[in-house]
Short mmCIF file of C-alpha atoms in Angstrom, two decimals:
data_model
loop_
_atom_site.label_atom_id
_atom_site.label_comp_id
_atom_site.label_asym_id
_atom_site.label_seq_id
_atom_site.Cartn_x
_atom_site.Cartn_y
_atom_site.Cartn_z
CA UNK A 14 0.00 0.00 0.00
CA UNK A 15 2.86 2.80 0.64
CA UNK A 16 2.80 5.18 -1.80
CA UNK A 17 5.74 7.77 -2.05
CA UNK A 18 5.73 10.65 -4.27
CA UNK A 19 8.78 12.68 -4.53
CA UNK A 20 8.98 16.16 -5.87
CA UNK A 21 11.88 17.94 -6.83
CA UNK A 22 12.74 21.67 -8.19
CA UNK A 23 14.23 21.74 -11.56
CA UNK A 24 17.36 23.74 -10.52
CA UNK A 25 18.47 19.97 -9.18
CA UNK A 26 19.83 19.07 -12.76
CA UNK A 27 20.57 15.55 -12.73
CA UNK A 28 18.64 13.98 -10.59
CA UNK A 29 19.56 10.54 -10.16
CA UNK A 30 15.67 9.27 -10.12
CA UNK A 31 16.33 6.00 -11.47
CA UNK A 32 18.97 5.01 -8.48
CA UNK A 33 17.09 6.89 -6.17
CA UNK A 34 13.73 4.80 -6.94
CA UNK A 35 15.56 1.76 -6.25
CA UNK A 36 17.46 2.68 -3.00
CA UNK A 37 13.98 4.19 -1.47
CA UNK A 38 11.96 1.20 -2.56
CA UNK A 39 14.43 -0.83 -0.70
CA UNK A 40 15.02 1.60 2.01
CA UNK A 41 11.35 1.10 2.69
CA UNK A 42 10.79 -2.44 2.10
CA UNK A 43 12.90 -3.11 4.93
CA UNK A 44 10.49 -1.49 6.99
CA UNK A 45 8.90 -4.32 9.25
CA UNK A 46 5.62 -1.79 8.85
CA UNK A 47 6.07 -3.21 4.81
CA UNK A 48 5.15 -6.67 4.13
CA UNK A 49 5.19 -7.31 0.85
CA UNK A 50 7.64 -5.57 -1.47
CA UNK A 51 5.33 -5.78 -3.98
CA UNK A 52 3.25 -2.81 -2.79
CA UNK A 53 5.40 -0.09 -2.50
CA UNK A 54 4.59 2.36 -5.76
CA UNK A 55 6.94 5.51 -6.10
CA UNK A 56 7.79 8.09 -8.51
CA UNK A 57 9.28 11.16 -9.37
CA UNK A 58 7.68 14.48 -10.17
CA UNK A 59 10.14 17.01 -11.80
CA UNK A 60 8.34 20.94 -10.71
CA UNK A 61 9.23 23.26 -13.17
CA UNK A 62 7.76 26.43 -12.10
CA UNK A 63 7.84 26.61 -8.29
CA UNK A 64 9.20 29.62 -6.12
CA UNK A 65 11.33 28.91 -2.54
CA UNK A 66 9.70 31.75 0.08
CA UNK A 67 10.07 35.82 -0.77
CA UNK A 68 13.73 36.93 -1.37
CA UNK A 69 15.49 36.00 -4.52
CA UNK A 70 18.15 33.96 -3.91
CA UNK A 71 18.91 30.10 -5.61
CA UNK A 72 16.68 27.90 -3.55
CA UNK A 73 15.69 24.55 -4.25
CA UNK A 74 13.60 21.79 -2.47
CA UNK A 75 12.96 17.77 -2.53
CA UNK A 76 10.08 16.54 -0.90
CA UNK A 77 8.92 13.30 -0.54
CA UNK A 78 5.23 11.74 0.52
CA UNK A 79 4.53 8.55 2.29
CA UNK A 80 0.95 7.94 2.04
CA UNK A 81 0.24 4.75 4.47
CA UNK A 82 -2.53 3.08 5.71
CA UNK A 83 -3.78 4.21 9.11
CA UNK A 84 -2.82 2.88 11.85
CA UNK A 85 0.93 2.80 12.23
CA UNK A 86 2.31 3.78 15.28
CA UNK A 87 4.27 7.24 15.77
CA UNK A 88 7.61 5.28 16.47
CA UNK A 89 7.04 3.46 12.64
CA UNK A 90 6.20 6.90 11.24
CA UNK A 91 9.21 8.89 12.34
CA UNK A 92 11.72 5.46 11.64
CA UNK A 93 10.24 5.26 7.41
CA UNK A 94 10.40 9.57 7.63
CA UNK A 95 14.11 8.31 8.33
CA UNK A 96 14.58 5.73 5.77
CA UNK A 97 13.54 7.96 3.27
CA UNK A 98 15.46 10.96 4.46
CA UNK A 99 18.45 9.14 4.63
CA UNK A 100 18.57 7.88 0.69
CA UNK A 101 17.48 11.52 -0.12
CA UNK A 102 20.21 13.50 1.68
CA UNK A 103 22.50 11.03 0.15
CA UNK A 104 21.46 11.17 -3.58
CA UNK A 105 19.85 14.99 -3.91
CA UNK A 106 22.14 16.96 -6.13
CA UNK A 107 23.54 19.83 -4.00
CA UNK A 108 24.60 22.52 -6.93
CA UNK A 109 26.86 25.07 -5.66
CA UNK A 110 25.72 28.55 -4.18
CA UNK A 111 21.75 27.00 -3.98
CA UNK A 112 20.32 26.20 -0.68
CA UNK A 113 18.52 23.39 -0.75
CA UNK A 114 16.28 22.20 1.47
CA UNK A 115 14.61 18.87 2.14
CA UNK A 116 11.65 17.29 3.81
CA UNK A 117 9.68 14.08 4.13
CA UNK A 118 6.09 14.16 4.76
CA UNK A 119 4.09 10.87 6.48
CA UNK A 120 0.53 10.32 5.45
CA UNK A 121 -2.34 8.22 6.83
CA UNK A 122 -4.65 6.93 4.28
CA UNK A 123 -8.22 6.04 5.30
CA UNK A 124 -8.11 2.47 5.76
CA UNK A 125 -11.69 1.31 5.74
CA UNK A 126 -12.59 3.04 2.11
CA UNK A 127 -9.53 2.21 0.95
CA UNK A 128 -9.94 -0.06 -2.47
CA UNK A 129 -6.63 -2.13 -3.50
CA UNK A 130 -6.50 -4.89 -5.93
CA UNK A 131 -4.43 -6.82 -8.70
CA UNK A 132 -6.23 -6.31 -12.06
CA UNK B 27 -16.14 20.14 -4.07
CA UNK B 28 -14.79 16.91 -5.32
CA UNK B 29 -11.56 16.64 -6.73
CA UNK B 30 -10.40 13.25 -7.94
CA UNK B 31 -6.43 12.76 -9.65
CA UNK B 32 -5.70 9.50 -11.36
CA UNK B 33 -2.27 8.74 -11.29
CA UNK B 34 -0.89 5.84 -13.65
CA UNK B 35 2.46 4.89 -14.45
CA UNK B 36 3.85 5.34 -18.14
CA UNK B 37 4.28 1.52 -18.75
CA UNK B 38 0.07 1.72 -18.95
CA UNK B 39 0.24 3.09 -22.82
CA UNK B 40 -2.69 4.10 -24.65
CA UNK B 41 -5.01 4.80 -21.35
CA UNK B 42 -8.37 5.78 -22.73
CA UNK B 43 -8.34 9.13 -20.47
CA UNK B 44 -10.77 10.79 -22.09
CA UNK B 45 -13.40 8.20 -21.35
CA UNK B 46 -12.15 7.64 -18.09
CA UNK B 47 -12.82 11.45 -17.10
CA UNK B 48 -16.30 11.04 -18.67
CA UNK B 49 -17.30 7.62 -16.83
CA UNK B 50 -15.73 8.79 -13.38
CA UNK B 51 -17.59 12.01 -13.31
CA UNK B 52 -20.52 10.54 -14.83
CA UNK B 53 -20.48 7.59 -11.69
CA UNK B 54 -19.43 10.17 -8.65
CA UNK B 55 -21.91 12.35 -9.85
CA UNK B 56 -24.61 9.80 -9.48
CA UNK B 57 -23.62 9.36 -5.93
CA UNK B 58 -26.41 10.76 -3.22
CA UNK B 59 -23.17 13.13 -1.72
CA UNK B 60 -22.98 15.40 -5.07
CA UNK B 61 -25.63 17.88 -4.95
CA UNK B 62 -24.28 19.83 -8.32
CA UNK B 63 -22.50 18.10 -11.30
CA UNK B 64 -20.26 21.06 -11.95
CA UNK B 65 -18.18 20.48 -8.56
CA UNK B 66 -16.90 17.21 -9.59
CA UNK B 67 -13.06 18.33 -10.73
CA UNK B 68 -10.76 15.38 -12.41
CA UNK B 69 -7.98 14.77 -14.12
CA UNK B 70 -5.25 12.22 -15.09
CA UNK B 71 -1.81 12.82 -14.06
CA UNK B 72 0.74 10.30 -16.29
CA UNK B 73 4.27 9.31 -14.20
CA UNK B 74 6.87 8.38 -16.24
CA UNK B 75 9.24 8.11 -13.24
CA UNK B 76 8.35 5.30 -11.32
CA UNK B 77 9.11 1.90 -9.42
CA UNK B 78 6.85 -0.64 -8.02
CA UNK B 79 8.91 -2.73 -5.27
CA UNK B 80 12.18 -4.14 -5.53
CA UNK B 81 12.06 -6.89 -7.56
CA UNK B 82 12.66 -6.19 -11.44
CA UNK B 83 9.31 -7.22 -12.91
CA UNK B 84 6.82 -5.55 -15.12
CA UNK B 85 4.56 -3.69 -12.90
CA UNK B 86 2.26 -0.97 -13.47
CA UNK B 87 0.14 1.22 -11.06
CA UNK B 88 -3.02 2.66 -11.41
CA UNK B 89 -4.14 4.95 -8.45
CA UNK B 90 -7.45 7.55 -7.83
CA UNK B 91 -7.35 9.78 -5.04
CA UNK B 92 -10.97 11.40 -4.47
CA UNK B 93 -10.68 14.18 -1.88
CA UNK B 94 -13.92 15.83 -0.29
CA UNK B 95 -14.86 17.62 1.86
CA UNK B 96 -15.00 16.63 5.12
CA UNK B 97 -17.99 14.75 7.61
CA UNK B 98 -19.25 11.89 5.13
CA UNK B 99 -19.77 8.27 6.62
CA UNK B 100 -17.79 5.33 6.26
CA UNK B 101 -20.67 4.19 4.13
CA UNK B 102 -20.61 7.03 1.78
CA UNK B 103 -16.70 7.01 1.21
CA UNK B 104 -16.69 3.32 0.74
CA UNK B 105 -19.18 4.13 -1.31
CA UNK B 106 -17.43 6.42 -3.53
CA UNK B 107 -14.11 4.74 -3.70
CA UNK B 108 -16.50 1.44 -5.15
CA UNK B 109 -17.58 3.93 -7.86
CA UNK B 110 -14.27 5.26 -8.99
CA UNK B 111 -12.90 1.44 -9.09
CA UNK B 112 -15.40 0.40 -10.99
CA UNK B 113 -14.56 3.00 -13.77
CA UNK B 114 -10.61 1.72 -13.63
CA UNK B 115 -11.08 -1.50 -12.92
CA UNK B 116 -12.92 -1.26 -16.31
CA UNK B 117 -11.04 0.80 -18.55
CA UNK B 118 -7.24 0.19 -17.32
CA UNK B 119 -5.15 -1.44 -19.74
CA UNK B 120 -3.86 -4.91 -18.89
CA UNK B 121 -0.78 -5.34 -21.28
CA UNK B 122 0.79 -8.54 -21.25
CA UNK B 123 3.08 -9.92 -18.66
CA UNK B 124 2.37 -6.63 -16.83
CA UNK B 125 0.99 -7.16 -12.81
CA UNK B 126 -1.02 -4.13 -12.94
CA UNK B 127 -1.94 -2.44 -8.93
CA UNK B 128 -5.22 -0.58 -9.18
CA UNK B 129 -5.94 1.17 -5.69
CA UNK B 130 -8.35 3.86 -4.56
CA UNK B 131 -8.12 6.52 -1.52
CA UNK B 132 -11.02 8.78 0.00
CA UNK B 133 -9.14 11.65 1.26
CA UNK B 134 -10.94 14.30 3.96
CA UNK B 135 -10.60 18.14 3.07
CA UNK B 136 -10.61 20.61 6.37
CA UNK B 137 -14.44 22.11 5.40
CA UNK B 138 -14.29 25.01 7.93
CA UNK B 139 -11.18 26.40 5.84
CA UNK B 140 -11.74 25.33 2.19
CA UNK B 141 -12.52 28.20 0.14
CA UNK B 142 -15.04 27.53 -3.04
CA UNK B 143 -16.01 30.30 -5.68
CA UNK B 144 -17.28 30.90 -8.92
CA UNK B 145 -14.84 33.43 -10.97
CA UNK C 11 6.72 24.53 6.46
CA UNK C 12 4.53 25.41 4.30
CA UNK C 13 4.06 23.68 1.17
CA UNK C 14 1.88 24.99 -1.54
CA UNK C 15 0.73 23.69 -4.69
CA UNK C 16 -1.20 24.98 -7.32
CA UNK C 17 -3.34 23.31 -9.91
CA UNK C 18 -4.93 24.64 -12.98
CA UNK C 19 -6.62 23.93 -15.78
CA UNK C 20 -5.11 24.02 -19.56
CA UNK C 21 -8.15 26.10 -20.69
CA UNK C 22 -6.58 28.48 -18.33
CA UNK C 23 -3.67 30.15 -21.01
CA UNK C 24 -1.14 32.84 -20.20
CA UNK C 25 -1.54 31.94 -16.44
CA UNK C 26 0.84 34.32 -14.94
CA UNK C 27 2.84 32.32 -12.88
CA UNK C 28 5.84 33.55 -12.12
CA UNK C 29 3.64 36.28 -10.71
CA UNK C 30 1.72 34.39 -8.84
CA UNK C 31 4.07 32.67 -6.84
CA UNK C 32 6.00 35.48 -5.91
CA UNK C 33 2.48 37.42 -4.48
CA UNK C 34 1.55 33.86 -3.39
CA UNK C 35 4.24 33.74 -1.06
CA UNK C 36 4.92 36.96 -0.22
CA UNK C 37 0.74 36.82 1.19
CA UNK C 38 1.35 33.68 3.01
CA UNK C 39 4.70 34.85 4.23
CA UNK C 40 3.05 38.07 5.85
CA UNK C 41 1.28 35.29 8.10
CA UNK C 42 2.09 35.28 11.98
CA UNK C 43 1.66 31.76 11.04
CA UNK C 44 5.27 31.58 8.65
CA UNK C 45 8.42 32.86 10.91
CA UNK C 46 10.73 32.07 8.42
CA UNK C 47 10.03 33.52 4.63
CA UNK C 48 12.45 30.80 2.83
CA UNK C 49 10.01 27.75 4.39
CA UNK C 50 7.52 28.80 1.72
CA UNK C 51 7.86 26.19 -0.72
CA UNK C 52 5.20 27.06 -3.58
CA UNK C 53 5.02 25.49 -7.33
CA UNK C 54 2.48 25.18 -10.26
CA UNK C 55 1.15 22.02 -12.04
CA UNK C 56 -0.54 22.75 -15.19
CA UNK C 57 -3.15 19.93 -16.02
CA UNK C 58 -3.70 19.09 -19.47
CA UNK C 59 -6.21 16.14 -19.21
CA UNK C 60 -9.13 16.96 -17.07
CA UNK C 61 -12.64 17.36 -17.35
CA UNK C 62 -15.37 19.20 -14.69
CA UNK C 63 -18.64 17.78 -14.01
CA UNK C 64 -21.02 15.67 -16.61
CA UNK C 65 -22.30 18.57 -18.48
CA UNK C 66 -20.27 19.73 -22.26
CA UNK C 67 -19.73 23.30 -21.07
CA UNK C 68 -16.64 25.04 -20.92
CA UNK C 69 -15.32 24.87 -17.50
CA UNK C 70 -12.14 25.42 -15.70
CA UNK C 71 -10.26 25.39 -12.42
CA UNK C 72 -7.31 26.22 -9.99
CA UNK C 73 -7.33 24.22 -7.32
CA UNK C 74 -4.69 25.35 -4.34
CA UNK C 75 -3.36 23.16 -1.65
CA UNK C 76 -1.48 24.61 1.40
CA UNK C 77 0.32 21.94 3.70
CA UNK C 78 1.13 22.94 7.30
CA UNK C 79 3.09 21.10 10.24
CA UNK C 80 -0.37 20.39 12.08
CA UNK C 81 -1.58 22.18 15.52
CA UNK C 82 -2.50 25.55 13.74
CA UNK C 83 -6.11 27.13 14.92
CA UNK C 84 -9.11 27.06 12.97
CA UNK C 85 -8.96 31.50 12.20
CA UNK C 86 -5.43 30.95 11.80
CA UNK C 87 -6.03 28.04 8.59
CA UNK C 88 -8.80 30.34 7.31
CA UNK C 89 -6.85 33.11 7.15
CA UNK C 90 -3.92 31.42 5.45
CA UNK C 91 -6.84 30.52 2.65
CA UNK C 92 -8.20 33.87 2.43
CA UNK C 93 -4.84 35.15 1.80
CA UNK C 94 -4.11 32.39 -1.13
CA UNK C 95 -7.83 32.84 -2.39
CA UNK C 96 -7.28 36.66 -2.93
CA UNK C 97 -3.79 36.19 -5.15
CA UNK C 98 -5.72 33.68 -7.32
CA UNK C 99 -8.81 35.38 -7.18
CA UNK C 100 -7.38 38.76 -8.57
CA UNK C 101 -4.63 37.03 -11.01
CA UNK C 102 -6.16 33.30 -12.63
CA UNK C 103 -7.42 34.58 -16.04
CA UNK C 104 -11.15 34.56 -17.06
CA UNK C 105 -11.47 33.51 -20.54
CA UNK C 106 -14.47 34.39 -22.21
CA UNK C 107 -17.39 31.80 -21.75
CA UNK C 108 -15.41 29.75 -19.52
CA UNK C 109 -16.92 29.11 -16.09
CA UNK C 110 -13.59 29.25 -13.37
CA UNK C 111 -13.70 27.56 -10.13
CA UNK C 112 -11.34 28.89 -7.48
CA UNK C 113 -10.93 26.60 -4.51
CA UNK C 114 -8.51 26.48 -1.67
CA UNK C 115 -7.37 23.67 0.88
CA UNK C 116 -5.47 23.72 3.79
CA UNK C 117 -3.95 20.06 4.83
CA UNK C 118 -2.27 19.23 7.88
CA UNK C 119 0.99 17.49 8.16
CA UNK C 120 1.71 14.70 10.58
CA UNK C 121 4.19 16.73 13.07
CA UNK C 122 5.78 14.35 14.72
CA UNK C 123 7.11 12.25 11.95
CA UNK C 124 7.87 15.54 9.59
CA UNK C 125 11.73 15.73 8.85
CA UNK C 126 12.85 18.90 7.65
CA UNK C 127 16.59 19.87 6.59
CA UNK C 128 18.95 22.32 5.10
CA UNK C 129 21.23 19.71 2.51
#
């Protein structure tokens, strides 16, 4: 069921998505919270017009989405927040003279109207 | 109010989106919980950045978020979600040797801030 | 904190977005809410495959979504909204026999699991 969406400025040229897809969906599959590897479904969304607060300076961002199922505990939250964090701070380009900044967002899903199947 | 956003991964070709749009609308719209056609908002976003679990294997994802606003019942969202899977369950493409992941999430907006008008 | 995204409509041309994100955030930066300007985070998604209700009528929309570290009051959320509704309100353009919806959403963000850095 996890599904993470990660969004990225487009003043991080490069991006390594392809690596980074594979190191988060195993980051997260080793979750105990995850148990079938099967379900985890992320990609990469590339923002191409996007401003970073008032002043004008080079600012970038990276933020990733973990949509779950409710129900997970605070302490299995905050550890996949840190699985993904980790593999981002390790992969996001870091151009010089741009700030970047990065966050990881955790998301509970409605479980009971939640609809899931193999087609 | 409702806004629904189908994502589906790239490796889905040839998704009949048009029709989709027309038969999701035309099925949440027939739902007790819409009072006026013209709220119901969709659209298809396409990802062609993507992973499904860890294993290398053809796997495609189909996935419909419906957000409202808030104070429905269980009933009515499970409702909802069974109308919107009905649509994709029905119109997603099953190429061969894909494992194709069709899920569906009812998604509560905060109603005492949500701002609606007519430009 | 604050992450805002902004949807619109293709039928929308000539949005002025560069514009609009720098009056976007410099309105939600003016909040008591936002302490520090550079946590605005603000980008627009342009949809090209969408359709509005069940009806063949031209119809459009921008949709805005403003995500905040959770625990903010009710009058504080709405006035975040106001202050997003009156940017779009004044700068989304209003093409001739199209119907524009303007609507605005405040989410909150799981606090204790949110992981924010400087890279």
């Amino acid at each position: 069921m996890p599904h993470l969406t990660i969004e990225y400025s487009s003043n991080l040229p490069a991006y390594p998505e392809a690596q980074a897809l594979a190191e988060l969906n195993a980051a997260v599959c080793a979750s105990p919270e995850v148990l079938d590897e099967a379900d985890v479904k992320s990609r990469f969304v590339r923002s191409g017009s996007f401003q970073v607060g008032t002043v004008p300076a080079d600012r970038a961002f990276v933020h990733a989405q973990l949509r779950l199922l409710s129900g997970r505990s605070p302490e299995a939250k905050q550890d996949l927040a840190g699985r993904v964090a980790e593999v981002l701070r390790r992969l996001t380009p870091r151009p010089a003279g741009v700030m970047v900044q990065l966050s990881v967002e955790i998301v509970d899903m409605d479980r009971p109207s939640y609809v899931k199947e193999r087609l």
